């Protein structure tokens, strides 16, 4: 891709990050391992995620014109770097595929009971491919409009929930009933990677930022904000449904929202949640997809556009073949979250930061 | 057929013959050669070239003197204004005496120059030496004066003929505001604009497009307000046009727009002078094509198609409401039937129970699924609309009565369509008329069918994905380098006050924003490519010579 022409503005990166973070996480029962303290574990995960992101931002500051795969090859050398870069591309494709499977299955569960999973996935990946065919800039600009839509749906639903009087704060109490241990275990197993560690994919897009100085700050602030929103949503779910139902429901936001009923006129607005789900899954997958595409086109010097359809095919089949059932898919995802992903999201970046420090000190002294 | 067939002139002097042009290439016999000095030979050449046309009038005059000179005035009786030909051209010629010229009183050494400088009582005349220029001038309604013994001719501005008078606009109506409309004559249209902007900064340039029709295209802009890059790009694209005939501004629009495959118009057209003037003041470029009252305004962004000039004549509060209603009606137009289908087929739990019961009771007798119903009705309403546009005035009553009866009542009573579907379809039909720009409502009508299919097959999932793709598509559009969704995405708070909503003129900066905000091309962007790098601009740099989109049109003509 031609870096000179593609520019992502601050507003756009704000909404893109927001939609990416909220993505699927808004709808699923995030951090429910810790019971009614799920909101707390999300907040802790958010803080850890921010800390990790500081590392990514540091690398970006060092090499503002290079993407992750770019400086990997610079720091690790031509061959090892290329291998690691290929691994990252595979990671992004895998994440996109998993996300597609998540989204499609949740849609089938939520509304489209009789539509085949494959058809839904195909439609989703095709529209994603179309948008990315138009370019990353178009993706970011599109996210601006849908970010506003998602936020207004959120505000609307919250107001309606409050007005219909289904919120019971007592469901959240007592805090830390079983001590801090379940919260920490949930953080370790899930929350520090999902969804905040996935910000690694933004390292592929950050070279396109129009404002190099403020860009990382905006992304960080958005991460924090979306952590707050996620935690708030989870608290809302628990306070409406109670920890027990929220824990058992695969998509706790749906039953929460369906509690809205105002004088028998506005009721069952859960279609709005489905819309938020579709938008979130779409943008999350699109970011992974774009990250994979940018990596591929940089690695092999291929034109970005030619890769869109082959890669979308790979993602589609990854999503279809990765598990036989949704349960297996979730099981697998849970394992990946604390075994494989940390290697890519923590270990490699940490090595890169170390190397860049060493390089920085050993590099020949500047004149003057 | 080549670039020489067109010329640029920065003239503030109004409409004029192509005096400054180097030559006018028209690959036939005489081409760019000079004219013969022998009068009879030249006259024969002209007659032959024009196929002995009966409306070609030749008046022979003998200029008296010691050595009399034969002269002739040639014009087309249907194109020229016969009063000015008789009175000013032939009248002046009859008073010329060759002796005066020979005496040296005129101060000229050349008889044509003498006649041009001293004798002609006409506002505009010029000397021509090239065959094609002279022929083109003649065909534009000017009168040629030929002199025996001289190869130069004098062309006199006598253009006349019938034009429609300035009337009320027929397609963009307002309640309050100016009631004049552009007409088919480019000269009249220029005058309508000039009368409204009495500024020396207002610039006018003429060019001719169409190798056969040689249609005048006037380019107007306000110097210093317009972006120079934009202006250069517009000129470049106009110069690249290769076409035989330009009969409407739509031809030009299609050939210079950024992207071909989109339902959305990226160039605004209007027949209202006040709207054209407002756009000029905002730094846009206006193209007036001879022979059509619809002028082009570029660049155009999405929100512009929802503005109407009486927004600024009414109080701001009502204008604000009207604007919001226009946006809503566009959404209703696109999504109305689709949302209804999605609700009734996939997500009926969202409909309040009492309403759902009555809906289902209606549907009981109807054999079709909602999707087929909607398709039938939308198809019927499109037929009705098309018939309404084409039908002769006299049978208008029949169509509306039959249409209303069939579509309104009979289909319901026959049990083919549910009454609610009639309401939905009627609503979208009405909504399409609430959008001020006709070409934008066409776009909405087309997109509506896509959403109809998506909703019929995938419910709200299809609609949401369709919306994402639609917004992405609109984001990928550019009109002369300006992003199509410009004041919304990428966001610019300054220009948002007026473009999306309509804030009162006294609101801070709003009075400026209407009339002095420059439409500026984002820096660092190449205008030429429509957007980032995928888009093949309408006329690719080099390849256009062989496979440009104009090629097909050439054959078509």
XYZ file of N, CA, C and O in Angstrom, chain A residues 1-17 53 56-57 60-61 63-67 136-137 140 199 201-220 222:
208
model
N 0.832 -1.209 0.000
C 0.000 0.000 0.000
C 0.853 1.241 0.000
O 1.922 1.267 0.576
N 0.354 2.214 -0.619
C 1.082 3.458 -0.697
C 0.852 4.255 0.569
O -0.237 4.741 0.825
N 1.897 4.369 1.371
C 1.689 4.970 2.679
C 1.440 6.454 2.602
O 0.844 7.052 3.478
N 1.942 7.054 1.553
C 1.800 8.506 1.473
C 0.348 8.927 1.369
O -0.042 9.961 1.893
N -0.449 8.100 0.716
C -1.787 8.589 0.400
C -2.817 8.190 1.441
O -3.856 8.807 1.544
N -2.544 7.131 2.206
C -3.552 6.676 3.152
C -3.330 7.362 4.489
O -2.247 7.313 5.058
N -4.340 8.004 4.973
C -4.205 8.707 6.245
C -5.418 8.413 7.119
O -6.544 8.477 6.669
N -5.154 8.080 8.352
C -6.234 7.839 9.302
C -6.209 8.973 10.317
O -5.198 9.174 10.996
N -7.297 9.691 10.400
C -7.367 10.831 11.306
C -7.611 10.395 12.744
O -7.817 9.225 13.035
N -7.576 11.368 13.661
C -7.714 11.040 15.080
C -9.116 10.551 15.431
O -9.281 9.585 16.159
N -10.122 11.229 14.894
C -11.496 10.798 15.142
C -11.700 9.380 14.644
O -12.356 8.569 15.286
N -11.124 9.118 13.476
C -11.344 7.820 12.859
C -10.658 6.716 13.649
O -11.240 5.640 13.844
N -9.429 7.000 14.107
C -8.738 5.959 14.874
C -9.463 5.758 16.209
O -9.520 4.652 16.725
N -10.068 6.827 16.729
C -10.847 6.701 17.964
C -11.993 5.713 17.778
O -12.139 4.749 18.540
N -12.795 5.921 16.732
C -13.949 5.039 16.562
C -13.526 3.644 16.138
O -14.154 2.662 16.527
N -12.439 3.569 15.342
C -11.999 2.238 14.918
C -11.555 1.428 16.134
O -11.915 0.256 16.282
N -10.779 2.067 17.028
C -10.344 1.374 18.237
C -11.545 0.990 19.091
O -11.629 -0.121 19.615
N 0.055 -1.975 25.818
C -0.020 -1.076 24.662
C 1.075 -0.022 24.696
O 1.562 0.410 23.652
N 3.764 -1.296 22.726
C 3.552 -1.175 21.276
C 3.789 0.264 20.838
O 4.396 0.524 19.786
N 3.287 1.207 21.661
C 3.427 2.620 21.316
C 4.893 3.013 21.294
O 5.325 3.805 20.448
N 6.277 1.922 18.125
C 5.775 2.805 17.062
C 6.563 4.111 17.045
O 6.952 4.604 15.992
N 6.818 4.662 18.227
C 7.581 5.904 18.317
C 8.978 5.741 17.723
O 9.520 6.614 17.083
N 9.885 3.486 15.417
C 9.808 3.290 13.957
C 8.446 3.750 13.452
O 7.602 2.938 13.100
N 8.228 5.051 13.415
C 6.873 5.526 13.088
C 6.449 5.194 11.663
O 5.269 5.241 11.361
N 7.408 4.864 10.816
C 7.004 4.609 9.430
C 6.863 3.130 9.139
O 6.482 2.749 8.042
N 7.206 2.296 10.111
C 7.175 0.856 9.852
C 6.047 0.205 10.630
O 5.687 0.643 11.727
N 5.526 -0.868 10.043
C 4.538 -1.645 10.775
C 5.270 -2.716 11.575
O 6.485 -2.834 11.508
N -7.783 0.854 3.598
C -7.836 0.984 5.050
C -8.447 2.328 5.444
O -9.169 2.435 6.434
N -8.179 3.340 4.636
C -8.713 4.661 4.939
C -10.236 4.641 4.933
O -10.887 5.203 5.815
N -11.513 3.040 8.063
C -11.468 3.923 9.222
C -12.583 4.956 9.162
O -13.244 5.240 10.160
N -4.887 -5.662 20.691
C -4.482 -4.383 20.106
C -3.197 -4.515 19.302
O -2.805 -3.592 18.609
N -2.839 -5.915 16.675
C -3.135 -5.721 15.253
C -3.055 -4.247 14.863
O -2.843 -3.930 13.694
N -3.215 -3.347 15.842
C -3.140 -1.919 15.495
C -1.714 -1.494 15.164
O -1.526 -0.462 14.533
N -0.725 -2.294 15.608
C 0.642 -1.919 15.240
C 0.830 -1.979 13.733
O 1.728 -1.347 13.201
N -0.023 -2.745 13.048
C 0.080 -2.806 11.590
C -0.555 -1.579 10.943
O -0.274 -1.255 9.806
N -1.485 -0.944 11.651
C -2.206 0.183 11.058
C -1.643 1.535 11.486
O -1.895 2.541 10.843
N -0.873 1.529 12.593
C -0.419 2.822 13.114
C 0.459 3.622 12.154
O 0.443 4.844 12.211
N 1.218 2.980 11.260
C 1.987 3.812 10.323
C 1.116 4.730 9.471
O 1.611 5.687 8.901
N -0.178 4.437 9.375
C -1.045 5.270 8.544
C -1.649 6.443 9.301
O -2.436 7.195 8.745
N -1.305 6.573 10.563
C -1.885 7.665 11.350
C -1.476 9.007 10.773
O -0.329 9.201 10.372
N -2.427 9.941 10.754
C -2.091 11.249 10.200
C -1.343 12.076 11.240
O -0.516 12.911 10.907
N -1.644 11.837 12.511
C -0.992 12.607 13.554
C -0.136 11.661 14.390
O -0.636 10.931 15.244
N 1.186 11.667 14.125
C 2.053 10.695 14.771
C 2.188 10.943 16.264
O 2.412 10.027 17.036
N 2.070 12.200 16.662
C 2.266 12.537 18.073
C 1.081 12.093 18.914
O 1.219 11.392 19.906
N -0.117 12.534 18.484
C -1.289 12.303 19.327
C -1.901 10.941 19.115
O -2.645 10.456 19.962
N -1.623 10.320 17.948
C -2.262 9.063 17.587
C -2.224 8.015 18.688
O -3.277 7.556 19.152
N -1.018 7.628 19.179
C -0.956 6.597 20.219
C -1.701 6.999 21.485
O -2.338 6.144 22.124
N -1.677 8.279 21.823
C -2.424 8.728 22.998
C -3.908 8.494 22.812
O -4.600 8.040 23.732
N -4.385 8.834 21.615
C -5.818 8.657 21.363
C -6.185 7.178 21.458
O -7.189 6.816 22.077
N -5.342 6.333 20.873
C -5.644 4.894 20.921
C -5.675 4.417 22.375
O -6.593 3.703 22.798
N -4.668 4.851 23.162
C -4.617 4.447 24.566
C -5.852 4.907 25.321
O -6.494 4.124 26.030
N -8.713 5.618 24.126
C -9.889 4.884 23.660
C -9.941 3.490 24.282
O -11.010 2.997 24.632
